[in-house]
CSV table of C-alpha atoms and ligand atoms in Angstrom, one decimal:
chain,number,residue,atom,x,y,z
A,584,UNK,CA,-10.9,-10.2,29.9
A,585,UNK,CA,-12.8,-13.7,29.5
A,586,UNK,CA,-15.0,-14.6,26.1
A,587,UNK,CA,-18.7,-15.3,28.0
A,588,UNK,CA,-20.2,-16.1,24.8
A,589,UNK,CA,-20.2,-16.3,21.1
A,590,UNK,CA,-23.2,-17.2,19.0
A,591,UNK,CA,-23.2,-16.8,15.1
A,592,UNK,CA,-26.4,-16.6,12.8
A,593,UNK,CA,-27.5,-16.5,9.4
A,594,UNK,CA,-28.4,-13.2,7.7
A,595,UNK,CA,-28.9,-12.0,4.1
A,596,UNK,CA,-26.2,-9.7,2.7
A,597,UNK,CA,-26.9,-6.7,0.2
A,598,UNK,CA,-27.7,-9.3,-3.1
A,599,UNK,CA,-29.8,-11.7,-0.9
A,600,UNK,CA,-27.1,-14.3,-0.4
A,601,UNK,CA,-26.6,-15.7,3.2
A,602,UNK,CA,-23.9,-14.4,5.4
A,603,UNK,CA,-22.5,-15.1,8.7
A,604,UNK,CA,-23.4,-12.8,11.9
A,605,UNK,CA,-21.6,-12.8,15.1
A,606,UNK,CA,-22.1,-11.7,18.0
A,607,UNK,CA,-20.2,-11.8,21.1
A,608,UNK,CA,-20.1,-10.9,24.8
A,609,UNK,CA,-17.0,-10.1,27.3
A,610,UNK,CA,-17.5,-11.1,31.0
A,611,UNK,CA,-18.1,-7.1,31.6
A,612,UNK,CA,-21.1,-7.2,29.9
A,613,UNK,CA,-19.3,-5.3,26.6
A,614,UNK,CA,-21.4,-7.1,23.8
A,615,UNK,CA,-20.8,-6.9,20.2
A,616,UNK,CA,-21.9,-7.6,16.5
A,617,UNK,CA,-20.5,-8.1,13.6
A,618,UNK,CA,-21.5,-9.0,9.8
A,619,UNK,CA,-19.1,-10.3,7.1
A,620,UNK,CA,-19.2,-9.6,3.7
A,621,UNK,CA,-18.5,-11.3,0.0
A,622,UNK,CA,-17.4,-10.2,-2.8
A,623,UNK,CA,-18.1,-11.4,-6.5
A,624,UNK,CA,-14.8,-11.1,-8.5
A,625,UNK,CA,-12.8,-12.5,-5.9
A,626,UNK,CA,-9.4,-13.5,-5.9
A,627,UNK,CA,-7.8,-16.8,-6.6
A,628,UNK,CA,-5.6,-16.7,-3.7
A,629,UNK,CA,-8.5,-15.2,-1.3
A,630,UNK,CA,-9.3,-16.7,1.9
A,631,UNK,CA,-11.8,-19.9,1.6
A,632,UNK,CA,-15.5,-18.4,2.1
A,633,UNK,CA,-17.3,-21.9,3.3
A,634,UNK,CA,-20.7,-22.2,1.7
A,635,UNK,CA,-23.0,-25.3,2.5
A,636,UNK,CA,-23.2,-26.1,-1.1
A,637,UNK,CA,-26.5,-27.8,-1.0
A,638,UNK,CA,-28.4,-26.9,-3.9
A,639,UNK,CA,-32.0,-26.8,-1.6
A,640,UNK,CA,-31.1,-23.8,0.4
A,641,UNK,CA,-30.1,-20.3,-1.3
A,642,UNK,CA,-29.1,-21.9,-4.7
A,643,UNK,CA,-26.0,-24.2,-2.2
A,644,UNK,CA,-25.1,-20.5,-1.1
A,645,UNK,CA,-26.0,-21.0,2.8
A,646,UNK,CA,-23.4,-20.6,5.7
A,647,UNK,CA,-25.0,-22.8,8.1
A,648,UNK,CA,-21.9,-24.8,8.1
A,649,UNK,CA,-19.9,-21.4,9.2
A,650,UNK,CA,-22.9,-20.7,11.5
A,651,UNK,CA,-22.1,-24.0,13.4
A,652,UNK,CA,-18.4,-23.9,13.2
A,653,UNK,CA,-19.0,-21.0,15.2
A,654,UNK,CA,-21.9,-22.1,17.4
A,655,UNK,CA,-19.8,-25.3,18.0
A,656,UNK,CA,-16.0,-25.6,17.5
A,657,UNK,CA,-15.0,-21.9,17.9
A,658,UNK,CA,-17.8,-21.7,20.9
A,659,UNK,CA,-16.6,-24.4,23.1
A,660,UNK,CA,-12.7,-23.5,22.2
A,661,UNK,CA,-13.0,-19.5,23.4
A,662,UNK,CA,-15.5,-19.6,26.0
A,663,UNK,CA,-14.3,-18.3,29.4
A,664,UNK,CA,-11.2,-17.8,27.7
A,665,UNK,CA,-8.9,-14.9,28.6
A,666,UNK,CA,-7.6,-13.0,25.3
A,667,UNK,CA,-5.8,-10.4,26.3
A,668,UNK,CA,-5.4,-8.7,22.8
A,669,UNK,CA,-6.4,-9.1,19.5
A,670,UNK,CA,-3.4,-11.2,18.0
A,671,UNK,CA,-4.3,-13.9,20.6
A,672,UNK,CA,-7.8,-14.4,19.8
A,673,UNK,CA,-6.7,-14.4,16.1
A,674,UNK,CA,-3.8,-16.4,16.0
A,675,UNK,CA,-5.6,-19.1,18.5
A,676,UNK,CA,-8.1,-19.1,15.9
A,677,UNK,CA,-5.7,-19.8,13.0
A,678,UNK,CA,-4.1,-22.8,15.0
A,679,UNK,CA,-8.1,-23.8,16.1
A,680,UNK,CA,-8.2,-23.8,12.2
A,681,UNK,CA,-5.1,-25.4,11.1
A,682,UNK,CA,-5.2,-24.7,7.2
A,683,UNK,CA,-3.3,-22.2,5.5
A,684,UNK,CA,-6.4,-20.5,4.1
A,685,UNK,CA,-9.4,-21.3,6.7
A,686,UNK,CA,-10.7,-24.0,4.8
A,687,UNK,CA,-11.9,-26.1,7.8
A,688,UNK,CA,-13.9,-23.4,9.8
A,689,UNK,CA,-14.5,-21.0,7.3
A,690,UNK,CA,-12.8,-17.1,6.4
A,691,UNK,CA,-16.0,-15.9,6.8
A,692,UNK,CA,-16.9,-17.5,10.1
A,693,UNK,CA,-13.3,-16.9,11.7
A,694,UNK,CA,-13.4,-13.2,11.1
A,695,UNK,CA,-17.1,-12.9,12.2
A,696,UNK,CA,-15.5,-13.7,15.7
A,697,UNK,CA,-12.4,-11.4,14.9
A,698,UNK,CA,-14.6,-8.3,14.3
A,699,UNK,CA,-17.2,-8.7,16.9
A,700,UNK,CA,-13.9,-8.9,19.2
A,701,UNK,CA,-12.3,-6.3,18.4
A,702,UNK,CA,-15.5,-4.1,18.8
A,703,UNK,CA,-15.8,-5.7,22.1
A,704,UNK,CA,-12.8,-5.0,23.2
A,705,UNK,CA,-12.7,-1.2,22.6
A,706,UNK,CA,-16.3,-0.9,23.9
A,707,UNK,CA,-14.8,-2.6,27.1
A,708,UNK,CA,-11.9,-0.5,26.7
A,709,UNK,CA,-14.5,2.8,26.1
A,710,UNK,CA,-12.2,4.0,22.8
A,711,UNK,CA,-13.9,4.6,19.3
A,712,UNK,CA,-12.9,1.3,17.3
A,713,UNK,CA,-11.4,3.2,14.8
A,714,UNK,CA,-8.5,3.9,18.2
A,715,UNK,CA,-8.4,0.4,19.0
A,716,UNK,CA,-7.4,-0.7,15.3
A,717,UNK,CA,-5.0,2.3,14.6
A,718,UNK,CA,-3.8,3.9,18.2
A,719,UNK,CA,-3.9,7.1,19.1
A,720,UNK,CA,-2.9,9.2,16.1
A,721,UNK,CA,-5.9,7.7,14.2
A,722,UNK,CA,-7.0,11.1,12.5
A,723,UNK,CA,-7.1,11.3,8.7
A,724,UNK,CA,-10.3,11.7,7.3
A,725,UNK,CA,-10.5,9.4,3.9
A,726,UNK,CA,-11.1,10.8,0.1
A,727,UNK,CA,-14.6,8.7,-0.8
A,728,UNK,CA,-13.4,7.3,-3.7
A,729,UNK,CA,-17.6,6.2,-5.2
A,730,UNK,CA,-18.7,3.7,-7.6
A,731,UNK,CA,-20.3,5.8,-9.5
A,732,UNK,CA,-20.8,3.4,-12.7
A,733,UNK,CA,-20.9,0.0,-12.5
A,734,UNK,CA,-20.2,-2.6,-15.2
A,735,UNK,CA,-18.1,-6.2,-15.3
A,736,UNK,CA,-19.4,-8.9,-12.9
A,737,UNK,CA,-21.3,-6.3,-10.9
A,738,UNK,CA,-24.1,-5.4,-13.4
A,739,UNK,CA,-26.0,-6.9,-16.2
A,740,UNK,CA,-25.4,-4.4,-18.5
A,741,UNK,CA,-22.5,-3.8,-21.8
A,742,UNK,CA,-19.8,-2.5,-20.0
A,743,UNK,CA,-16.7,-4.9,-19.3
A,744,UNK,CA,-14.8,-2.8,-16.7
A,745,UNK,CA,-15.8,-3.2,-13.1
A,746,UNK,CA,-15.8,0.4,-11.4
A,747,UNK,CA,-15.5,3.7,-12.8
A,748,UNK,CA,-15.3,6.1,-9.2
A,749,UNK,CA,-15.4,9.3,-8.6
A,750,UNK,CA,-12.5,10.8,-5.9
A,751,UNK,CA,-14.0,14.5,-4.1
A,752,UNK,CA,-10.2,15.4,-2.9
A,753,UNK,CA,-10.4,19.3,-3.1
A,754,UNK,CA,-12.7,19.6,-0.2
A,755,UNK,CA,-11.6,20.9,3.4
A,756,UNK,CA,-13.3,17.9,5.1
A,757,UNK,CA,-15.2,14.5,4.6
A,758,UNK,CA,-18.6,15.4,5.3
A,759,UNK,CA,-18.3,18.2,2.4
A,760,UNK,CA,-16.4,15.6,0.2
A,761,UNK,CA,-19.6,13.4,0.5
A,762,UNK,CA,-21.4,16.3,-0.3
A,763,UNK,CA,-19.6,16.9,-3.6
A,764,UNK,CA,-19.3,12.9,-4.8
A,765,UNK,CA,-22.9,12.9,-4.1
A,766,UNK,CA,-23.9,15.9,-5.7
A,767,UNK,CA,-21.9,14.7,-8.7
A,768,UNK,CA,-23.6,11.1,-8.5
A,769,UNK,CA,-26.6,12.8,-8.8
A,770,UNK,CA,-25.6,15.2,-11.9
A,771,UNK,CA,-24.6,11.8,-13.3
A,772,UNK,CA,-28.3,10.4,-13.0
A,773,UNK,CA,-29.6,13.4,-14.9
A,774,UNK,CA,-26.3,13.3,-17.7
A,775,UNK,CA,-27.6,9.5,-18.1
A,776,UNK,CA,-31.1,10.4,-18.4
A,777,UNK,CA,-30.7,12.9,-20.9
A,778,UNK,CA,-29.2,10.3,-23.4
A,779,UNK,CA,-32.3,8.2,-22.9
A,780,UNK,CA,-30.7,5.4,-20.6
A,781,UNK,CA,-31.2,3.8,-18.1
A,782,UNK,CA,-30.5,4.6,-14.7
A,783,UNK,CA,-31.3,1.2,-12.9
A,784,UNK,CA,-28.2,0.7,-10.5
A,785,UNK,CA,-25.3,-2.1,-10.0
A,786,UNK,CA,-24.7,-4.1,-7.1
A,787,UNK,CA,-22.5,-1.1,-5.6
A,788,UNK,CA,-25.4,1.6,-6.2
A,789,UNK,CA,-23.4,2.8,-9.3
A,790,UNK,CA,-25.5,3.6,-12.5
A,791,UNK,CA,-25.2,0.7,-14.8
A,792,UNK,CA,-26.8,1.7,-18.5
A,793,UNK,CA,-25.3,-0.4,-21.4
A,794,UNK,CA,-22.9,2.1,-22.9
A,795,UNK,CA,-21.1,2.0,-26.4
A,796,UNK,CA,-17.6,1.8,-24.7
A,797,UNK,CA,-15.6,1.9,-21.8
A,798,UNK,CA,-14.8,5.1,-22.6
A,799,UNK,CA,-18.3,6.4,-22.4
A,800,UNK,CA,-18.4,5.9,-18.8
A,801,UNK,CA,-15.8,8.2,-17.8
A,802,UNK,CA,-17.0,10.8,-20.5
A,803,UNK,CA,-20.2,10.9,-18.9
A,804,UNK,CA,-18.7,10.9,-15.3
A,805,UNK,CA,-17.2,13.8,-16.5
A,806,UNK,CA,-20.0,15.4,-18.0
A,807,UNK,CA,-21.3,14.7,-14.5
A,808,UNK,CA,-18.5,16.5,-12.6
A,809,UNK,CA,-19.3,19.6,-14.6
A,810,UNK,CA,-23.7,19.7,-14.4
A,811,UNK,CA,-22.6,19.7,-10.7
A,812,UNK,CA,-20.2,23.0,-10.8
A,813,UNK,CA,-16.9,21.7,-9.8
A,814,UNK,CA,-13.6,21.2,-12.1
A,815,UNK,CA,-12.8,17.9,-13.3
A,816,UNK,CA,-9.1,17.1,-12.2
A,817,UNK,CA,-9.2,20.2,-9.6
A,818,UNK,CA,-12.4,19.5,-7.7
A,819,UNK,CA,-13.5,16.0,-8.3
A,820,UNK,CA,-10.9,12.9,-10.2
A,821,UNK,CA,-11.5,9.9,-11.4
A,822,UNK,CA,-10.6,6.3,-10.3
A,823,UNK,CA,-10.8,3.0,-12.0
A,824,UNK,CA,-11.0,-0.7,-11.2
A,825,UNK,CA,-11.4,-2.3,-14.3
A,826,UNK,CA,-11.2,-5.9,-12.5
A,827,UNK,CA,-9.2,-7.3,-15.3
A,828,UNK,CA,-8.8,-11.0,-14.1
A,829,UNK,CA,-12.5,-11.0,-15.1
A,830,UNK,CA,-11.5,-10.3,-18.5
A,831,UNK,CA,-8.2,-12.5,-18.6
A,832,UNK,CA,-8.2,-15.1,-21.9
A,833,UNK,CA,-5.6,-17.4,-22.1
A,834,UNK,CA,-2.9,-15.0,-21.3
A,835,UNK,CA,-4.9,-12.4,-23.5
A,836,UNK,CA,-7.7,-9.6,-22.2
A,837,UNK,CA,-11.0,-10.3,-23.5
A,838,UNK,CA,-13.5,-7.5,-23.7
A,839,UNK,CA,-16.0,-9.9,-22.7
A,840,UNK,CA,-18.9,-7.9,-22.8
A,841,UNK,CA,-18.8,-5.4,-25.5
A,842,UNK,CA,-16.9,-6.0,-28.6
A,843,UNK,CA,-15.8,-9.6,-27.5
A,844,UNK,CA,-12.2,-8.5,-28.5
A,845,UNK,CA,-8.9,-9.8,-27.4
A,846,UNK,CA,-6.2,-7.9,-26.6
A,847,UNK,CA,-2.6,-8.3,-25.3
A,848,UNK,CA,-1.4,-6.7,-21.8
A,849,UNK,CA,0.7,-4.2,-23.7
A,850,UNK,CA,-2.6,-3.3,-25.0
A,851,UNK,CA,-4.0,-2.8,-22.4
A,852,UNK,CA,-0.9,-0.6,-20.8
A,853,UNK,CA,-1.1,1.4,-24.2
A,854,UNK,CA,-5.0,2.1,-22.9
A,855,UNK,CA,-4.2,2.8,-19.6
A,856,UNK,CA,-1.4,5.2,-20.9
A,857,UNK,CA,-4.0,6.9,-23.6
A,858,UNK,CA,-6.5,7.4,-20.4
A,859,UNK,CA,-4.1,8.9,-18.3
A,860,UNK,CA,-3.0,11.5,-20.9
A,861,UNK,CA,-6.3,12.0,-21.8
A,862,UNK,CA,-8.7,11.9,-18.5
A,863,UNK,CA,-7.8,13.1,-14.7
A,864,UNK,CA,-7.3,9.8,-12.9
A,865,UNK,CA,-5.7,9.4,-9.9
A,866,UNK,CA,-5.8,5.8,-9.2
A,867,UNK,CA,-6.0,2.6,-11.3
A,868,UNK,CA,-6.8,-0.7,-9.4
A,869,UNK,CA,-6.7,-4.3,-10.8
A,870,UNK,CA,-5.4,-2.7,-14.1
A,871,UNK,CA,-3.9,-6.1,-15.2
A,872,UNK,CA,-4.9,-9.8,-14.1
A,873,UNK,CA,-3.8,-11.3,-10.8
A,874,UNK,CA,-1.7,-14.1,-13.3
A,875,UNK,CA,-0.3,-11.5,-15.4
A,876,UNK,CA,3.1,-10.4,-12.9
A,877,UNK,CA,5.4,-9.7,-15.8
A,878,UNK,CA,2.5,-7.2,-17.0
A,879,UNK,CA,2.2,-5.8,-13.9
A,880,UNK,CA,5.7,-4.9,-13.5
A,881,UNK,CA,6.0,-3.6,-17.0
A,882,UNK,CA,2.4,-1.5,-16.1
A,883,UNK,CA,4.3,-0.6,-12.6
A,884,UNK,CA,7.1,0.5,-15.0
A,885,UNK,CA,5.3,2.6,-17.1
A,886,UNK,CA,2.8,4.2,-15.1
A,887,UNK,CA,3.7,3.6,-11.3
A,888,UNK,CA,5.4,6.7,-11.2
A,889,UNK,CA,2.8,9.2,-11.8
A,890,UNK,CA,-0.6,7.2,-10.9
A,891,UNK,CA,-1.8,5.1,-7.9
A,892,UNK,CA,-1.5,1.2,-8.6
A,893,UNK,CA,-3.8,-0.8,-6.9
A,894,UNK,CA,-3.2,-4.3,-6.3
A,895,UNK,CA,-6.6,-6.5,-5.2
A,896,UNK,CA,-6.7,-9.8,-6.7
A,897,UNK,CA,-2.9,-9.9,-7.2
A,898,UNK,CA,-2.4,-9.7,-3.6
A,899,UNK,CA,-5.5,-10.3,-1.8
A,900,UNK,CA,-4.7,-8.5,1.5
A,901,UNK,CA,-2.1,-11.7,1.7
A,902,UNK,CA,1.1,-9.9,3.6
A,903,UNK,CA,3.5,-12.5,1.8
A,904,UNK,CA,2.3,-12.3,-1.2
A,905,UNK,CA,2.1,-8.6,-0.9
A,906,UNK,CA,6.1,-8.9,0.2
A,907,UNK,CA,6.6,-10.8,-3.0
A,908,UNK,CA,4.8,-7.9,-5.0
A,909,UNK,CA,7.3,-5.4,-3.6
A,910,UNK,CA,10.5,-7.3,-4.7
A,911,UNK,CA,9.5,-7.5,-8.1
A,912,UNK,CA,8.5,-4.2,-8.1
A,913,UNK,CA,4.4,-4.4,-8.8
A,914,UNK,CA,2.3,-2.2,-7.9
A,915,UNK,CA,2.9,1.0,-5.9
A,916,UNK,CA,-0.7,0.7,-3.3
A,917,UNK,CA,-2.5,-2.3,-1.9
A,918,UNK,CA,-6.1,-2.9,-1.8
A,919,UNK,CA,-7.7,-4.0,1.8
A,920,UNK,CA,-10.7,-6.3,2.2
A,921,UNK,CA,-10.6,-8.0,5.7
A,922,UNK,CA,-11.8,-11.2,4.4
A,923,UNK,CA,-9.8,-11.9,1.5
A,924,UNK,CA,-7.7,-12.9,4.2
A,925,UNK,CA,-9.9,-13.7,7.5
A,926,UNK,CA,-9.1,-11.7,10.5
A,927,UNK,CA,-8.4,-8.5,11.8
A,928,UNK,CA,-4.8,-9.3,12.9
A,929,UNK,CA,-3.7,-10.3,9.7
A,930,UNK,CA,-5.3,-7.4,8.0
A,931,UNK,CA,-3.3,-5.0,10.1
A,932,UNK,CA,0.0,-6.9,9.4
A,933,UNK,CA,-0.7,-6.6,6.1
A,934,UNK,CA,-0.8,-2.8,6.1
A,935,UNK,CA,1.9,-2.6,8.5
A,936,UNK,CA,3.9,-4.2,5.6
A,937,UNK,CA,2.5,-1.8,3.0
A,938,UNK,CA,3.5,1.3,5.2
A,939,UNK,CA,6.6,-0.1,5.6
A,940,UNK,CA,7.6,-0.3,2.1
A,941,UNK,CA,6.1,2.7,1.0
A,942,UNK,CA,2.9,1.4,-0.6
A,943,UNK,CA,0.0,3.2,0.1
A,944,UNK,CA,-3.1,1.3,1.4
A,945,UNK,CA,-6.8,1.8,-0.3
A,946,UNK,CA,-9.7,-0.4,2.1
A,947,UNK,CA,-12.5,-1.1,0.8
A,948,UNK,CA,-16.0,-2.6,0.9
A,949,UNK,CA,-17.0,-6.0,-1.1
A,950,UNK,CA,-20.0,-6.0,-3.9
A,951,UNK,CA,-21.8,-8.2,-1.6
A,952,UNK,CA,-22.4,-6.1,2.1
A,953,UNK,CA,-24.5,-5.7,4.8
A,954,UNK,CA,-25.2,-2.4,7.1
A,955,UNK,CA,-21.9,-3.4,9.0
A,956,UNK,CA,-19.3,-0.5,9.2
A,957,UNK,CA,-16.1,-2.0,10.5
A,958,UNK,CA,-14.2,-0.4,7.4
A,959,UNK,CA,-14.9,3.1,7.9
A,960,UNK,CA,-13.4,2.6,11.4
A,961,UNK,CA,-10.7,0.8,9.9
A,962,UNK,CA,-10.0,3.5,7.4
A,963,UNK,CA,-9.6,5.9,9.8
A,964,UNK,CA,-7.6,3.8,12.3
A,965,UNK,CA,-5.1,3.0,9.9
A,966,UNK,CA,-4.8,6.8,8.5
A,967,UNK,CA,-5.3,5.3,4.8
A,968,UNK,CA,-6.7,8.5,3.3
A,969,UNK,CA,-8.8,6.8,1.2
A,970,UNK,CA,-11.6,4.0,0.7
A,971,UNK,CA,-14.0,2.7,-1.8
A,972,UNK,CA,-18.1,1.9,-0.7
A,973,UNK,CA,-19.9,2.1,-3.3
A,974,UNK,CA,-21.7,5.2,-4.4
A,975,UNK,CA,-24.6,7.9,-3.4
A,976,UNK,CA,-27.1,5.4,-2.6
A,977,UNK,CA,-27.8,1.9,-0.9
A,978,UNK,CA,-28.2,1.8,3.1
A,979,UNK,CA,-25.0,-0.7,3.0
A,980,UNK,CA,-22.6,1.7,1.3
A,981,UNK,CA,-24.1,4.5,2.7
A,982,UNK,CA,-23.9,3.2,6.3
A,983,UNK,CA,-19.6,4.0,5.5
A,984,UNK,CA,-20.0,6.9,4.8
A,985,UNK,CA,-22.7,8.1,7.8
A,986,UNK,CA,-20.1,6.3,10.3
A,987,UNK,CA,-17.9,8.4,8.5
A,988,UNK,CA,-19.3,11.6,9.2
A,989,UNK,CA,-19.7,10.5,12.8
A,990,UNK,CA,-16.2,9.9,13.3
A,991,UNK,CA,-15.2,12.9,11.7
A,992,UNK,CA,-17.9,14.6,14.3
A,993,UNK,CA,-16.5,13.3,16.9
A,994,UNK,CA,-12.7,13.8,16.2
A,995,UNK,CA,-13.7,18.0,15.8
A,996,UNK,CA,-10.4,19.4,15.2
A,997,UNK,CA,-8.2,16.7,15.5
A,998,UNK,CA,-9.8,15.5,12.2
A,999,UNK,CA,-7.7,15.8,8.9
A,1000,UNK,CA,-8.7,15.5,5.3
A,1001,UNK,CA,-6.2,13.6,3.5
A,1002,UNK,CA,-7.5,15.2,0.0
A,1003,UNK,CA,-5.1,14.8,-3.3
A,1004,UNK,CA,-2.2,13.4,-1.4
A,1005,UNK,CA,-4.1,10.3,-0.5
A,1006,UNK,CA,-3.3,9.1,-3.7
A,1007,UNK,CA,0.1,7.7,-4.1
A,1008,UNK,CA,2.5,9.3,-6.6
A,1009,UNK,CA,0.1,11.2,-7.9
A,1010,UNK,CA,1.5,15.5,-8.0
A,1011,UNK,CA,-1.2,18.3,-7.8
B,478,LIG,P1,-15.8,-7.8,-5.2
B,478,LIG,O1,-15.5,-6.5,-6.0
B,478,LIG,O2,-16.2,-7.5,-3.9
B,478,LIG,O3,-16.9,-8.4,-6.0
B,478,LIG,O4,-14.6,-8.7,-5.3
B,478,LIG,C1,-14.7,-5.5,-5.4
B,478,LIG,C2,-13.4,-5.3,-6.1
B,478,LIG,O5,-13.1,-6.0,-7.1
B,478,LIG,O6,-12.7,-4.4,-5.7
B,479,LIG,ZN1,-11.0,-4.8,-7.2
């Protein structure tokens, strides 16, 4: 099946920054879009996003340089081109690139092409895309893990960790575990209302008030479980992504917007460990800095044996340096964002790894989206059992969890919950 065309354009994602669209058509007529998104506490070792840089467009945010590596070099290189799979279109366009990270054509306008194909191609091949990414067994229905609070780099408001979420896992499907984490989200609104704050939301559609403590956060969350009838722990847990190379210092954790205090990784273990004993969380992602591998290992030491570690920034959806994680014993779960590392091929190869090895695989959204919902496909493809995107509200989070509901729809009794078990090493 030839490429006819391929034509890329710029669009706004969910904060008003530029993006890259593309869309593309097979020679059967099977035409395709795709959007990419951005995240804000990105990786150091993420795929290069290529921005234009000049200050009198979008603050030197545009992607017309992506747009026309696209409309240009990728263009003339794939047109009337046979790709029989997906590895083929991918890895032509890693050699069309030539850098070990994407820096010439751009992350984000490489797997523009890469997700527009592969919808294509199952269009053309008449399967759900969630089939063409994951086979034939594709079947478990995800745990919405939502971003229910929102703090760190994604809010303007007192609170230094990143996400507090909410996990629904004692429901008997998806559509009723939306039904809970939303019902909850919107118990929350009223538990943050009542203690005269605000209720003005963070870039994932989590409540963002300036709060006294970290701690706060989750008490009100689980303030919020309760106003909404369901058990905290039983019905509804908690999970956290504190985004702690934010907060890194100089080998030191600085509480960098609250108390401006410094504190060592052990610390921070210690807090972790406090949390756990105290509050019903199930999964802990980013709980130590992407630099910090000896306190990773000691935090995989500690607490990998009873909790879900989730490693983002440390690994960046990168399969060697995910392979390089497992020998030393880091983490015990691996966070997936297609374009921390660029296309769809190497995304799967990177959970294939995970699987492998016995790490459990969490995919998720980036704070900066657009209506695109390649992940909730992808969730389901891969049988992950869980993802995080964002909370009750905002049409580009919310777009997940609708295609979501769809899926489910249309899988009728083939369709399985994953519930508590989606979380790794966690027991009932
Ligand atoms: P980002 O945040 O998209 O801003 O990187 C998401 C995350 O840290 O998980
Ligand atoms: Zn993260």
């Amino acid at each position: 099946m030839k490429i006819q065309n391929v034509k890329a354009i710029e669009i706004l994602d969910s904060r008003g920054n530029p993006t890259v669209e593309v869309n593309l058509k097979l020679e059967d007529g099977s035409v395709a879009r795709a959007m990419v998104p951005s995240g804000a506490s990105t990786g150091e070792k993420e795929a290069a996003e290529l921005r234009d840089n000049d200050k009198n467009r979008y603050g030197g945010k545009g992607v017309l340089k992506a747009v026309d590596n696209v409309n240009s070099i990728i263009s003339k290189a794939v047109q009337n081109v046979c790709f029989n799979d997906q590895r083929s279109l991918d890895y032509f366009l890693i050699d069309l690139d030539g850098t070990s990270n994407k820096t010439k054509l751009g992350a984000n306008a490489i797997l523009g092409v890469s997700m527009a194909f592969a919808r294509a191609k199952a269009m053309s091949s008449g399967i759900p895309l969630y089939q063409y990414l994951g086979g034939s067994n594709a079947h478990v229905m995800p745990v919405p893990c939502m971003n229910v609070i929102n703090g760190g780099k994604h809010a303007d408001n007192t609170v230094d960790f990143q996400e507090f979420m909410i996990a629904p896992h004692h429901a008997t499907s998806f559509t009723e575990a939306i039904r809970i984490g939303t019902e909850v989200f919107h118990a929350l609104k009223l538990v943050i209302k009542s203690k005269g704050l605000s209720t003005g939301i963070g870039d994932e559609g989590g409540f963002a008030p300036d709060l006294k403590s970290n701690e706060q956060a989750i008490e009100m969350i689980l303030e919020g479980i309760t106003k909404a009838g369901y058990k905290p722990g039983v019905d509804v847990s908690i999970c956290l992504d504190p985004a702690s190379s934010e907060m890194w210092d100089n080998g030191k954790y600085k509480f960098f917007k609250s108390s401006q205090k410094l504190v060592s990784s052990d610390d921070m273990i210690k807090l972790y460990e406090n949390w756990t004993n105290q509050y019903p969380i199930v999964s802990l992602e980013d709980g130590l800095a992407e630099n910090d591998w000896e306190g990773w290992k000691n935090l995989t030491n500690a607490l990998g044996n009873k909790l879900e570690l989730v490693g983002d920034d440390i690994f960046c959806t990168n399969k060697s340096i995910l392979l390089d994680g497992i020998n030393k014993g880091v983490a015990n779960s691996i966070l997936i964002k297609l374009n921390q590392i660029g296309t769809v091929s190497e995304t799967l190869e990177t959970i294939d790894l995970a699987y492998k090895n016995s790490y459990n695989c969490f995919v998720s959204h980036r704070s900066g989206e657009t209506i695109d919902s390649f992940i909730a496909d992808l969730t389901v493809g891969i049988n992950a059992g869980h993802l995080k995107t964002g909370s009750g509200c905002r049409g580009e989070r919310i777009e997940k969890f609708n295609q979501l509901i769809r899926i489910e729809n249309e899988l009728g009794k083939s369709a399985v919950f994953a519930g508590l078990k989606a979380f790794k090493n966690v027991k009932a």
